[in-house]
Amino acid sequence: MRILRRLRHWWRFGARSAELDEELAFHREALEQDLIARGSTPEEARATARRAMGNETQMREASRAVWLWPWVEGVWQDAKSTIRSLRRSPAFSAGVILTFALGVGVNAAMFSFLDRQMFRAPALLRDPASVNRVYLYRQRDGVESEVSGWYSRHSDLVRWTTSFSDVAAFVSRMMAVGVGQDARERPVAIVSASFFDFFNAPPTAGRYFTADEDAPPVGAPVAVLSYAMWQAQYGGRPDVIGTTLQIGAVVYTIIGVTPRGFVGLWALRPPAAYVPIATYAASEGPADWATTYTWAFGMETMVRRKPGVNSVAASADLTHALELSFRAQGSVRSDTRTADQRIAALRPRGLAGPLLLERGPERSSEAKVATWLGGVTLIVLLIACANVASLLLARGLNRRREIALRIALGVSKLRLISQLLTESLLLAVSGAVLGLVLAGWLSSLLSASFLPGAKRASVADLRTLAFTAAVTLIVGVATSLFPVLQARRLSLTEDIASGGRSGTARRSRARAALLVVQGALSLLLLVGAGLFVRSLRNVRDVRLGYDADSVLVVELAMRDVRLDSAQTVALRRRLLDVAREMPGVSHATLQFAEPFGGMTSWPILVAGIDSTRKFGIFELNAVSPDYFATMGTRVLRGRGIERGDVAGATHVMVVGAAMARVLWPGEDPLGKCVRMLVDPVPCVYVVGVAEDIHSRSLGPETRNFYYYLAAEQMRPQEGGLFVRSAGNAQQLIEPLRRRLQAEMPGASYVTLTRMAASIEGVTRPWVMGANVFTAFGVLALVLAAVGLYSVIAYNVAQRRHELAVRMALGAAAGSVVRLVASEGMRLALYGVALGGAIAVQLGRFVEPLLFKQSPYDPVVFGIVIGVLLLVALVASAIPATRGARVDPNTLLRADAG
Amino acid sequence: MGRDLVKLQPDLLPGTLDLLVLRTLARGPLHGYGIAQRVRELSQDVLHVGESSLYPALQRLLLDGYVTAEWGASENNRRARYYTLTAAGRKQLTAERREFERIVDAIHLVLANA
């Protein structure tokens, strides 16, 4: 009821106001007449009545406040007057809005990116809080490593755990989908039938596959299309159910379509189709793939905990199941040691961890850097806020007189504060809108840099918008805080009387503090930039042991084409010959393993050493005579693989320098004999020593060793080519691919990539770190410089009387400049000191992200401090010089008048 | 006017001003100035209702539906706004009066016996 009456009153707002005014006028008149009746003169009566009535404006507002939502009216009025006043100072408004846009935009983009990677539960997942990804570990020589994804291990977990209501296996692969011209490499999800039970996602058409269709050893050739694929490739036709689609080597029958928005666990690379794990494994793996522990294909396990089971209990359950699984594996493999000892030494450990990989223990270094960048963007936001607050303060100081007058006229302080708040919020909202546009652009840049090939991320999702709205509200309120506090301290008499022309300088401590903070944050970002730039240089300076830039990697996808071993060898030989004859190719070699693309190791035996395993992993490649020329790997001693190293001749190998050092310390490795456990030839003789290569990390690889066998002797059934381009490698890709493809039988095909691309994947965190820190650091520096400049300029304006008096009394222009500029420099020095202290504190956290780089590098700190102080000097010297140019005569005269 | 005036603030005792206004209007319709005068006279110049509290109070009472307002002619034929107590206002007056007396009695008890 009251609400309704209130609404009605509000509706009749204008009439109400007039009535109230008339009523008050009557009141005053009546009072006057009474006073006259008691013997006052009319003048006295009028004065007394006026005094008695007190502050009429205030009363009127108080009366209105009863029947209005005062803030509704107030906000509307404030918004109108704010827009008016902002239009009067377009430079100020544009500056503030742009600053907000930068701060908010960068954060919205970063949030959208991090949210997708680390926070958002997969779409349509039922009760995400109870779902975990399974991480399994074991130790070898005191080093813990992840246990490979074997199907048999997964089955053991299903069998021996009791904590879970659902367990599913999954992996996503790039596979050739379709045939002929339509064939494309697309992400395909290989999942157990139970996978779909985790989601609240009934199929749009048809059905999902059943446990029977996903049963080892062969499964059924049935596939579920993704909604996007169904729309894009089949135009959403319902008769797609029952048609066939070749994926990899298998021709699948389509039995269903997922609902719209369903992407499984792969929001960044949504699968085109979902196929049963058994069907995939049967087509790609050995016959006994489901029962032995030999064929791993990167499969992972996800679980849903039963109600009441927490993740600690679930992890313990997994650890126990892993122990039993190792025991079961032991009975499959023969071993001399007792099972208990062996299992104790393995230290099995299971973990029911976060479903999102990038949040778990196995997150990528990109994710780690991205987390840091999230922090960096927050710093940018802080700087932007500080700058806006600083600008608003300056504006507030200029408006002191106006504000003081309004208070004197009876405007309540609450109204005044609400107006300042409205102004900030309005600016923040405008900035945020612009920021979102910026964010859309930034976020595709982020995705492209961190996750090449990933689906374009849009920032126009509810979570990002909600985040942006929250940030906008917070920065709007936060930036208005300073002007509001300032308004509360106004002194009426002084501000009105002096007309804002006070003779003494009025320094704002709040602005000074903001500047110091800005300076400190800029220093932090610039130091970060310096450290990452130097890390990146160190990364690029690493001698990989080969020239990745000019080498192309050729890989063969055989699909369902099954060749016997002689045919395989012949095909590979033919491809090598074709590649060699191709114009633009300087060298080519067969290869079996690619650095940073997964190497292979076989156990080796060396006379006098009981176990070579204790040294680490010995990885091999099987190569042609041109290998070392193709790769640019230097042969340090002896010879490389040569044309004479064929099947009938003595088997030879070239070893890496580190391998020679560790196996035969102090001896000549040439002529030594190495026996291969898997390939029981009597002896493979060392004929050369090559320089070491990096194949796993850019850091020191102390436990990885490399050797090279002759492809003609080893005759591997897998692998492709390395091709060295004489010119631009990128331009060679397409013609070479077409030429090689002509040799491929059936549906098989070749893919070509630049070797540098896999190296770029490894160096990406540092490239990103260097780029983002530098960009943000420079941005922060510019913002801080503008802030400093405006503060000094403002102070000069405030002190112009004082400066004029000084100059009138004979002070030299230079000393005036020094006087003013020294203030800016003092603030800059405080900022540098504060920022330096924080940077040193943060050093140990950032150290693991750097590459051969101390976080306390004096060169970086020195340069950054130097740049900061120089910028500060320029930013304060310009307004100071301008202040000193004032003619005291003119100024003091103008003031006297 | 040498005597001290007690300026009636809305928070002197919660609801006191509303109570006085309602009680004054119980005798018949009055305009704002009349209400202020009546309170002053009846309290023998002790209670002085400030305009800055009277008019917001009247707006509140209007909103709550305890009084209605109408324009009429004043004693000297000026347009003035007359407030009239409604049935709801009368009920409210009884309730507030009872509550006020209860509190005054309570205060007396404390003052007499503490």
Short mmCIF file of C-alpha atoms in Angstrom, two decimals, chain A residues 2 5-6 9 16 19-20 22-27 29-31 33-34 38 52-53 59 62-63 66-67, chain B residues 1 31-33 36-37 40 51-52 54-56 59-60 62-65 71 74 76 78-81 83:
data_model
loop_
_atom_site.label_atom_id
_atom_site.label_comp_id
_atom_site.label_asym_id
_atom_site.label_seq_id
_atom_site.Cartn_x
_atom_site.Cartn_y
_atom_site.Cartn_z
CA ARG A 2 2.65 2.42 1.09
CA ARG A 5 0.97 5.68 -2.45
CA ARG A 6 4.63 6.46 -2.84
CA HIS A 9 3.25 10.73 -5.01
CA ARG A 16 3.69 18.11 -4.96
CA GLU A 19 2.10 22.58 -3.18
CA LEU A 20 4.91 22.31 -0.68
CA GLU A 22 3.04 27.35 -1.46
CA GLU A 23 2.46 25.83 1.93
CA LEU A 24 5.82 27.05 3.17
CA ALA A 25 5.19 30.52 1.80
CA PHE A 26 1.91 30.63 3.68
CA HIS A 27 3.66 29.49 6.82
CA GLU A 29 3.53 34.90 5.93
CA ALA A 30 1.43 33.75 8.84
CA LEU A 31 4.48 33.91 11.07
CA GLN A 33 1.76 38.63 10.54
CA ASP A 34 1.77 37.17 14.00
CA ARG A 38 2.82 41.43 18.58
CA ALA A 52 12.99 31.05 12.20
CA MET A 53 12.27 29.16 9.05
CA MET A 59 13.64 21.45 4.73
CA ALA A 62 13.82 16.59 3.79
CA SER A 63 10.10 16.81 3.06
CA VAL A 66 9.71 11.39 2.67
CA TRP A 67 7.60 10.89 -0.40
CA MET B 1 10.33 35.60 24.52
CA HIS B 31 -2.98 24.04 8.55
CA GLY B 32 0.72 23.53 9.22
CA TYR B 33 1.26 26.89 10.81
CA ALA B 36 2.86 24.64 15.19
CA GLN B 37 1.05 27.50 16.97
CA ARG B 40 3.34 26.08 21.29
CA GLU B 51 9.23 23.78 10.37
CA SER B 52 12.06 21.57 9.28
CA LEU B 54 6.93 19.61 11.00
CA TYR B 55 6.60 19.41 7.23
CA PRO B 56 8.52 16.16 6.73
CA GLN B 59 4.39 14.24 4.59
CA ARG B 60 5.06 11.04 6.47
CA LEU B 62 0.07 11.71 4.61
CA LEU B 63 1.95 8.80 3.14
CA ASP B 64 0.85 6.52 5.94
CA GLY B 65 -2.73 7.56 5.38
CA TRP B 71 -6.68 23.37 0.29
CA SER B 74 -7.36 30.59 6.20
CA ASN B 76 -7.49 35.96 6.87
CA ARG B 78 -5.38 33.14 2.34
CA ARG B 79 -5.13 29.81 0.59
CA ALA B 80 -3.85 27.33 3.16
CA ARG B 81 -3.52 23.61 3.29
CA TYR B 83 -4.87 18.59 7.42
#
